[in-house]
Amino acid sequence: MEDTYLVEIRLARTRWRIKETIQAIAQKFNVEDHQERHPHITLYGPFTLDNPVHSKDILQIIGSCASGIGPIPFMIGSWEQRDGIHGGVVAFSVKPSPELVKLTSLISQKLSCLTISLNAWDLQADKKWFHATIANRLPPGKAEEVFNGLAAMSKTDFSLHSSSSISFQLSSFFVRLATMAGIKKQYKKVHPVFIDDAGLRITVMHNDDILGEYDLLQKRWLNADEIRDPFSWQKTMTLYRRYAGFELKGPLDHDPGEIYLISDLHLGHTNIIRYCSRPFVPSDVIEMDRTLITNWNYSVSQGDHVYFIGDLRHGREACLESEYRALLNGTITFVAGNDDRNTESAVQSVHLTYEGREFLLLHDPNDAPAGFSGWIIHGHHHNNDLCAFPFIDPISKRINVSVEVIGYCPVSLKEICQTIRERILPSGKPLFLRYSYVD
């Protein structure tokens, strides 16, 4: 067998969510033997070495290319189908950031003269297909069958949201369907994905083994133990949060008496990290709670007013709501969510007028009264359907302040109005995420 190498970025925050979706698709369309086990974005390769080049030379070159680049943001989109080197391919589309294009081009330039690439696109960086494979090496006609099936389902069978429990809403595309007639085994329901992620490490594969992994936050190659060490990954994720602005370093300056909005903290809820691809190690809910509470208090002073639009805590392992409330700055009005409709002092909705605009605050936008012509500020949908529920949608006049969408920090009503006035109305386009780290 010929030695082959591959340079890739493996998914970080979205890894669990994408793997679950891939497994569901593979099971539904009977392509388990072809599914991708480690979702990634290929930067270069597969390739072989041209003598007298050694693998250590490859690592040195890749490290020099990556040394001046931080985390690599990108958006994961819906389905695509192509003919690959060894058969049909079905994949998630990836919208690359300038950083991803730059890194890919740089690595291609440096390696192309020292290696024998088996991928024609490596020498055409401007035409490179950025994607995350769902299944590959598919026999003739199978990729088209899977793609057409997914496209048809996206128009008919997909239902991402429910007004009932949060567990159903968040895991709806992982819920098993009833056994279909004539098919004994069950399969999971699948949904289109539109979510942001960032490459935090560059992985170099040698055949089926990891040759090396370069950490884009720590700016170094990791040793073999660090690559799989959860504590090492926790360090990388912490550095990423600070880099991206998801973990504030200190109090933010602002005028006193500001109005802030935020929803769906889900404090104490371990599984929310995986369900909503939050930037934390999946097992460390304590770190998530600490960061979200600190971000709140660095954003909000005691003289500010906060409208919290539902779902403060979740799960039997969470602290009492009163304990969490005592830790949060500001005068807080609680709007009832799915998990706290019976909470004392919570209201069902709030009407506000600010800078001449009318706002209705409620947890689930589907509960808005018919005929309301102002802007609806809501939570409930997290980042599970950014196409339908982005941060600001000028068509539906909806504003999603779920914590994942607004960068894990409360957002002021002043900032929202300024964004609507200066960016949304002139362009007429939605703004999917509040934070500038991903456009």
Short mmCIF file of N, CA and C in Angstrom, two decimals, residues 299-430:
data_model
loop_
_atom_site.label_atom_id
_atom_site.label_comp_id
_atom_site.label_asym_id
_atom_site.label_seq_id
_atom_site.Cartn_x
_atom_site.Cartn_y
_atom_site.Cartn_z
N SER A 299 -20.71 42.61 31.37
CA SER A 299 -21.48 43.41 30.42
C SER A 299 -22.47 44.33 31.11
N VAL A 300 -23.03 43.87 32.22
CA VAL A 300 -24.14 44.54 32.90
C VAL A 300 -23.68 45.06 34.26
N SER A 301 -23.99 46.34 34.53
CA SER A 301 -23.71 46.89 35.85
C SER A 301 -24.99 46.90 36.67
N GLN A 302 -24.86 47.21 37.94
CA GLN A 302 -26.03 47.14 38.82
C GLN A 302 -27.11 48.15 38.45
N GLY A 303 -26.74 49.23 37.76
CA GLY A 303 -27.72 50.23 37.38
C GLY A 303 -28.44 49.94 36.07
N ASP A 304 -28.13 48.82 35.44
CA ASP A 304 -28.75 48.47 34.15
C ASP A 304 -29.98 47.59 34.35
N HIS A 305 -30.79 47.52 33.29
CA HIS A 305 -31.98 46.66 33.31
C HIS A 305 -31.79 45.55 32.28
N VAL A 306 -32.03 44.34 32.70
CA VAL A 306 -31.89 43.18 31.81
C VAL A 306 -33.25 42.51 31.64
N TYR A 307 -33.60 42.24 30.39
CA TYR A 307 -34.77 41.40 30.10
C TYR A 307 -34.23 40.03 29.72
N PHE A 308 -34.47 39.08 30.61
CA PHE A 308 -34.04 37.71 30.33
C PHE A 308 -35.24 36.96 29.75
N ILE A 309 -35.08 36.44 28.52
CA ILE A 309 -36.24 35.97 27.77
C ILE A 309 -36.32 34.44 27.78
N GLY A 310 -36.22 33.87 28.96
CA GLY A 310 -36.58 32.47 29.14
C GLY A 310 -35.45 31.47 29.21
N ASP A 311 -35.67 30.43 30.04
CA ASP A 311 -34.80 29.27 30.19
C ASP A 311 -33.45 29.61 30.80
N LEU A 312 -33.51 29.94 32.08
CA LEU A 312 -32.29 30.29 32.81
C LEU A 312 -31.48 29.05 33.16
N ARG A 313 -32.16 28.00 33.59
CA ARG A 313 -31.48 26.77 34.02
C ARG A 313 -32.20 25.58 33.40
N HIS A 314 -31.57 24.41 33.50
CA HIS A 314 -32.23 23.22 32.98
C HIS A 314 -31.58 21.98 33.59
N GLY A 315 -32.40 21.02 33.97
CA GLY A 315 -31.91 19.73 34.41
C GLY A 315 -31.84 19.57 35.91
N ARG A 316 -31.84 18.32 36.32
CA ARG A 316 -31.82 18.00 37.75
C ARG A 316 -30.48 18.33 38.41
N GLU A 317 -29.43 18.42 37.62
CA GLU A 317 -28.11 18.72 38.19
C GLU A 317 -27.89 20.21 38.39
N ALA A 318 -28.77 21.04 37.84
CA ALA A 318 -28.60 22.49 37.94
C ALA A 318 -28.92 22.99 39.34
N CYS A 319 -28.32 24.11 39.71
CA CYS A 319 -28.63 24.76 40.99
C CYS A 319 -30.04 25.33 40.95
N LEU A 320 -30.52 25.74 42.11
CA LEU A 320 -31.82 26.39 42.17
C LEU A 320 -31.78 27.72 41.42
N GLU A 321 -32.91 28.07 40.83
CA GLU A 321 -32.96 29.32 40.08
C GLU A 321 -32.61 30.51 40.96
N SER A 322 -33.03 30.49 42.19
CA SER A 322 -32.74 31.60 43.09
C SER A 322 -31.23 31.76 43.32
N GLU A 323 -30.51 30.65 43.30
CA GLU A 323 -29.05 30.71 43.47
C GLU A 323 -28.39 31.38 42.28
N TYR A 324 -28.85 31.03 41.09
CA TYR A 324 -28.30 31.67 39.89
C TYR A 324 -28.66 33.15 39.84
N ARG A 325 -29.90 33.48 40.18
CA ARG A 325 -30.34 34.89 40.15
C ARG A 325 -29.47 35.76 41.03
N ALA A 326 -29.09 35.22 42.19
CA ALA A 326 -28.31 36.00 43.15
C ALA A 326 -26.92 36.35 42.61
N LEU A 327 -26.47 35.65 41.59
CA LEU A 327 -25.13 35.88 41.05
C LEU A 327 -25.11 36.90 39.91
N LEU A 328 -26.28 37.34 39.43
CA LEU A 328 -26.35 38.14 38.21
C LEU A 328 -26.60 39.61 38.50
N ASN A 329 -25.83 40.49 37.85
CA ASN A 329 -25.97 41.94 38.00
C ASN A 329 -27.24 42.45 37.34
N GLY A 330 -27.65 43.65 37.78
CA GLY A 330 -28.73 44.37 37.12
C GLY A 330 -30.10 44.09 37.71
N THR A 331 -31.04 44.97 37.33
CA THR A 331 -32.45 44.73 37.63
C THR A 331 -33.00 43.86 36.51
N ILE A 332 -33.50 42.69 36.86
CA ILE A 332 -33.83 41.69 35.85
C ILE A 332 -35.34 41.47 35.77
N THR A 333 -35.87 41.55 34.57
CA THR A 333 -37.24 41.12 34.31
C THR A 333 -37.17 39.78 33.61
N PHE A 334 -37.80 38.78 34.20
CA PHE A 334 -37.77 37.44 33.63
C PHE A 334 -39.01 37.19 32.80
N VAL A 335 -38.80 36.87 31.52
CA VAL A 335 -39.88 36.45 30.63
C VAL A 335 -39.87 34.92 30.62
N ALA A 336 -41.01 34.32 30.84
CA ALA A 336 -41.08 32.87 31.02
C ALA A 336 -40.67 32.12 29.76
N GLY A 337 -39.88 31.07 29.96
CA GLY A 337 -39.49 30.18 28.88
C GLY A 337 -40.11 28.82 29.05
N ASN A 338 -39.66 27.85 28.26
CA ASN A 338 -40.20 26.49 28.34
C ASN A 338 -40.02 25.89 29.72
N ASP A 339 -38.84 26.14 30.30
CA ASP A 339 -38.50 25.46 31.54
C ASP A 339 -38.79 26.28 32.79
N ASP A 340 -39.34 27.48 32.63
CA ASP A 340 -39.59 28.30 33.81
C ASP A 340 -40.90 29.06 33.71
N ARG A 341 -41.91 28.44 33.11
CA ARG A 341 -43.21 29.11 33.00
C ARG A 341 -43.89 29.26 34.35
N ASN A 342 -43.54 28.43 35.30
CA ASN A 342 -44.15 28.52 36.62
C ASN A 342 -43.28 29.29 37.62
N THR A 343 -42.22 29.88 37.10
CA THR A 343 -41.33 30.63 37.97
C THR A 343 -42.03 31.86 38.54
N GLU A 344 -41.87 32.03 39.83
CA GLU A 344 -42.47 33.19 40.48
C GLU A 344 -41.90 34.48 39.90
N SER A 345 -42.74 35.43 39.61
CA SER A 345 -42.42 36.76 39.11
C SER A 345 -42.12 36.80 37.61
N ALA A 346 -42.09 35.66 36.93
CA ALA A 346 -41.86 35.68 35.49
C ALA A 346 -43.13 36.13 34.77
N VAL A 347 -42.93 36.92 33.70
CA VAL A 347 -44.07 37.38 32.90
C VAL A 347 -44.04 36.65 31.57
N GLN A 348 -45.19 36.65 30.89
CA GLN A 348 -45.28 35.93 29.62
C GLN A 348 -44.71 36.73 28.46
N SER A 349 -44.78 38.04 28.53
CA SER A 349 -44.26 38.89 27.45
C SER A 349 -44.09 40.31 27.97
N VAL A 350 -43.37 41.12 27.20
CA VAL A 350 -43.14 42.52 27.54
C VAL A 350 -43.22 43.35 26.26
N HIS A 351 -43.93 44.49 26.33
CA HIS A 351 -43.93 45.46 25.24
C HIS A 351 -42.99 46.61 25.59
N LEU A 352 -42.15 47.00 24.64
CA LEU A 352 -41.24 48.12 24.83
C LEU A 352 -41.28 49.04 23.62
N THR A 353 -41.08 50.32 23.85
CA THR A 353 -40.86 51.27 22.77
C THR A 353 -39.52 51.92 23.02
N TYR A 354 -38.65 51.87 22.01
CA TYR A 354 -37.29 52.38 22.17
C TYR A 354 -36.86 53.00 20.84
N GLU A 355 -36.41 54.25 20.90
CA GLU A 355 -35.99 54.99 19.71
C GLU A 355 -37.05 54.94 18.60
N GLY A 356 -38.30 55.03 19.03
CA GLY A 356 -39.39 55.09 18.07
C GLY A 356 -39.81 53.75 17.49
N ARG A 357 -39.19 52.66 17.93
CA ARG A 357 -39.55 51.33 17.45
C ARG A 357 -40.27 50.55 18.55
N GLU A 358 -41.24 49.76 18.12
CA GLU A 358 -42.01 48.95 19.07
C GLU A 358 -41.43 47.54 19.09
N PHE A 359 -41.24 47.02 20.29
CA PHE A 359 -40.69 45.67 20.46
C PHE A 359 -41.61 44.84 21.34
N LEU A 360 -41.73 43.57 20.98
CA LEU A 360 -42.45 42.59 21.80
C LEU A 360 -41.45 41.52 22.21
N LEU A 361 -41.28 41.33 23.51
CA LEU A 361 -40.33 40.36 24.04
C LEU A 361 -41.09 39.14 24.53
N LEU A 362 -40.79 37.98 23.96
CA LEU A 362 -41.37 36.73 24.43
C LEU A 362 -40.47 35.58 24.01
N HIS A 363 -40.56 34.48 24.75
CA HIS A 363 -39.60 33.39 24.55
C HIS A 363 -39.73 32.75 23.18
N ASP A 364 -40.90 32.31 22.82
CA ASP A 364 -41.14 31.62 21.55
C ASP A 364 -41.82 32.58 20.58
N PRO A 365 -41.21 32.90 19.45
CA PRO A 365 -41.82 33.86 18.53
C PRO A 365 -43.15 33.39 17.95
N ASN A 366 -43.38 32.08 17.99
CA ASN A 366 -44.66 31.56 17.49
C ASN A 366 -45.83 31.96 18.38
N ASP A 367 -45.54 32.45 19.59
CA ASP A 367 -46.61 32.88 20.50
C ASP A 367 -46.99 34.34 20.31
N ALA A 368 -46.35 35.02 19.36
CA ALA A 368 -46.68 36.43 19.12
C ALA A 368 -48.11 36.56 18.59
N PRO A 369 -48.84 37.57 19.03
CA PRO A 369 -50.22 37.74 18.56
C PRO A 369 -50.27 38.11 17.09
N ALA A 370 -51.28 37.63 16.41
CA ALA A 370 -51.46 37.96 15.00
C ALA A 370 -51.66 39.46 14.84
N GLY A 371 -51.05 40.01 13.83
CA GLY A 371 -51.24 41.42 13.55
C GLY A 371 -50.24 42.34 14.19
N PHE A 372 -49.34 41.81 15.04
CA PHE A 372 -48.33 42.67 15.65
C PHE A 372 -47.36 43.12 14.57
N SER A 373 -47.13 44.43 14.45
CA SER A 373 -46.35 44.96 13.34
C SER A 373 -44.96 45.43 13.73
N GLY A 374 -44.63 45.32 15.02
CA GLY A 374 -43.31 45.75 15.47
C GLY A 374 -42.28 44.64 15.35
N TRP A 375 -41.19 44.80 16.08
CA TRP A 375 -40.12 43.81 16.09
C TRP A 375 -40.32 42.84 17.26
N ILE A 376 -40.15 41.56 16.99
CA ILE A 376 -40.26 40.52 18.02
C ILE A 376 -38.86 40.14 18.46
N ILE A 377 -38.59 40.24 19.75
CA ILE A 377 -37.32 39.80 20.32
C ILE A 377 -37.58 38.51 21.09
N HIS A 378 -36.86 37.46 20.74
CA HIS A 378 -37.20 36.13 21.26
C HIS A 378 -35.94 35.31 21.51
N GLY A 379 -36.15 34.13 22.07
CA GLY A 379 -35.11 33.12 22.21
C GLY A 379 -35.61 31.81 21.64
N HIS A 380 -35.51 30.75 22.44
CA HIS A 380 -36.13 29.45 22.17
C HIS A 380 -35.43 28.64 21.08
N HIS A 381 -35.05 29.25 19.98
CA HIS A 381 -34.53 28.49 18.85
C HIS A 381 -33.02 28.33 18.86
N HIS A 382 -32.35 28.96 19.82
CA HIS A 382 -30.90 28.85 19.93
C HIS A 382 -30.25 29.12 18.57
N ASN A 383 -29.27 28.29 18.19
CA ASN A 383 -28.63 28.41 16.88
C ASN A 383 -28.95 27.20 16.00
N ASN A 384 -30.13 26.61 16.24
CA ASN A 384 -30.48 25.38 15.55
C ASN A 384 -31.06 25.61 14.16
N ASP A 385 -31.44 26.83 13.84
CA ASP A 385 -31.99 27.12 12.51
C ASP A 385 -31.73 28.59 12.20
N LEU A 386 -30.46 28.91 11.92
CA LEU A 386 -30.09 30.30 11.71
C LEU A 386 -30.73 30.89 10.45
N CYS A 387 -31.05 30.05 9.49
CA CYS A 387 -31.70 30.58 8.28
C CYS A 387 -33.07 31.16 8.62
N ALA A 388 -33.83 30.47 9.44
CA ALA A 388 -35.17 30.94 9.81
C ALA A 388 -35.14 31.89 10.99
N PHE A 389 -34.17 31.71 11.89
CA PHE A 389 -34.12 32.52 13.11
C PHE A 389 -32.70 33.05 13.34
N PRO A 390 -32.25 33.97 12.47
CA PRO A 390 -30.93 34.58 12.66
C PRO A 390 -30.97 35.61 13.79
N PHE A 391 -29.84 36.25 14.02
CA PHE A 391 -29.81 37.31 15.03
C PHE A 391 -30.84 38.39 14.70
N ILE A 392 -30.78 38.96 13.50
CA ILE A 392 -31.77 39.97 13.10
C ILE A 392 -32.29 39.62 11.71
N ASP A 393 -33.60 39.49 11.59
CA ASP A 393 -34.26 39.15 10.33
C ASP A 393 -35.17 40.31 9.92
N PRO A 394 -34.79 41.09 8.91
CA PRO A 394 -35.59 42.27 8.54
C PRO A 394 -36.91 41.91 7.86
N ILE A 395 -37.02 40.72 7.29
CA ILE A 395 -38.25 40.31 6.62
C ILE A 395 -39.33 39.98 7.64
N SER A 396 -39.00 39.09 8.58
CA SER A 396 -39.97 38.70 9.61
C SER A 396 -39.98 39.65 10.80
N LYS A 397 -39.02 40.58 10.83
CA LYS A 397 -38.87 41.53 11.94
C LYS A 397 -38.73 40.79 13.27
N ARG A 398 -37.81 39.81 13.24
CA ARG A 398 -37.52 39.03 14.44
C ARG A 398 -36.06 39.21 14.83
N ILE A 399 -35.81 39.21 16.14
CA ILE A 399 -34.47 39.34 16.69
C ILE A 399 -34.26 38.18 17.67
N ASN A 400 -33.29 37.34 17.38
CA ASN A 400 -33.02 36.15 18.18
C ASN A 400 -31.88 36.46 19.15
N VAL A 401 -32.19 36.51 20.45
CA VAL A 401 -31.16 36.81 21.45
C VAL A 401 -30.77 35.57 22.25
N SER A 402 -30.96 34.38 21.64
CA SER A 402 -30.42 33.17 22.26
C SER A 402 -28.92 33.35 22.46
N VAL A 403 -28.40 32.86 23.56
CA VAL A 403 -27.04 33.18 23.97
C VAL A 403 -26.01 32.78 22.92
N GLU A 404 -26.23 31.67 22.19
CA GLU A 404 -25.27 31.23 21.18
C GLU A 404 -25.21 32.19 20.00
N VAL A 405 -26.33 32.85 19.70
CA VAL A 405 -26.43 33.72 18.53
C VAL A 405 -25.79 35.08 18.80
N ILE A 406 -25.81 35.53 20.04
CA ILE A 406 -25.32 36.88 20.36
C ILE A 406 -23.92 36.86 20.98
N GLY A 407 -23.21 35.73 20.86
CA GLY A 407 -21.82 35.70 21.30
C GLY A 407 -21.62 35.46 22.77
N TYR A 408 -22.63 34.87 23.46
CA TYR A 408 -22.51 34.45 24.85
C TYR A 408 -22.42 35.61 25.84
N CYS A 409 -22.82 36.80 25.40
CA CYS A 409 -22.86 37.99 26.26
C CYS A 409 -24.17 38.73 26.01
N PRO A 410 -24.75 39.37 27.03
CA PRO A 410 -25.97 40.16 26.81
C PRO A 410 -25.73 41.24 25.76
N VAL A 411 -26.78 41.54 25.00
CA VAL A 411 -26.70 42.58 23.96
C VAL A 411 -27.62 43.72 24.36
N SER A 412 -27.18 44.95 24.18
CA SER A 412 -27.99 46.09 24.57
C SER A 412 -29.03 46.41 23.50
N LEU A 413 -30.15 46.95 23.93
CA LEU A 413 -31.18 47.37 22.98
C LEU A 413 -30.66 48.52 22.13
N LYS A 414 -29.79 49.32 22.70
CA LYS A 414 -29.16 50.41 21.95
C LYS A 414 -28.36 49.85 20.77
N GLU A 415 -27.59 48.81 21.01
CA GLU A 415 -26.80 48.19 19.94
C GLU A 415 -27.70 47.58 18.88
N ILE A 416 -28.76 46.92 19.31
CA ILE A 416 -29.71 46.31 18.36
C ILE A 416 -30.29 47.37 17.44
N CYS A 417 -30.74 48.49 18.01
CA CYS A 417 -31.34 49.55 17.20
C CYS A 417 -30.32 50.16 16.25
N GLN A 418 -29.09 50.33 16.72
CA GLN A 418 -28.04 50.87 15.87
C GLN A 418 -27.75 49.92 14.71
N THR A 419 -27.73 48.62 14.99
CA THR A 419 -27.47 47.63 13.94
C THR A 419 -28.60 47.63 12.91
N ILE A 420 -29.84 47.71 13.39
CA ILE A 420 -30.98 47.76 12.46
C ILE A 420 -30.88 49.00 11.58
N ARG A 421 -30.57 50.13 12.19
CA ARG A 421 -30.55 51.40 11.47
C ARG A 421 -29.39 51.49 10.48
N GLU A 422 -28.21 51.03 10.89
CA GLU A 422 -27.01 51.25 10.08
C GLU A 422 -26.65 50.09 9.16
N ARG A 423 -27.13 48.90 9.49
CA ARG A 423 -26.70 47.74 8.70
C ARG A 423 -27.86 46.96 8.08
N ILE A 424 -28.89 46.71 8.87
CA ILE A 424 -29.96 45.82 8.40
C ILE A 424 -30.86 46.51 7.38
N LEU A 425 -31.38 47.68 7.73
CA LEU A 425 -32.32 48.35 6.83
C LEU A 425 -31.66 48.78 5.51
N PRO A 426 -30.44 49.31 5.52
CA PRO A 426 -29.83 49.68 4.23
C PRO A 426 -29.60 48.48 3.31
N SER A 427 -29.26 47.33 3.86
CA SER A 427 -28.96 46.16 3.03
C SER A 427 -30.18 45.29 2.77
N GLY A 428 -31.11 45.28 3.73
CA GLY A 428 -32.28 44.41 3.61
C GLY A 428 -31.95 42.95 3.85
N LYS A 429 -30.73 42.66 4.30
CA LYS A 429 -30.30 41.28 4.49
C LYS A 429 -30.26 40.92 5.97
N PRO A 430 -30.49 39.64 6.29
CA PRO A 430 -30.41 39.24 7.69
C PRO A 430 -28.97 39.22 8.19
#
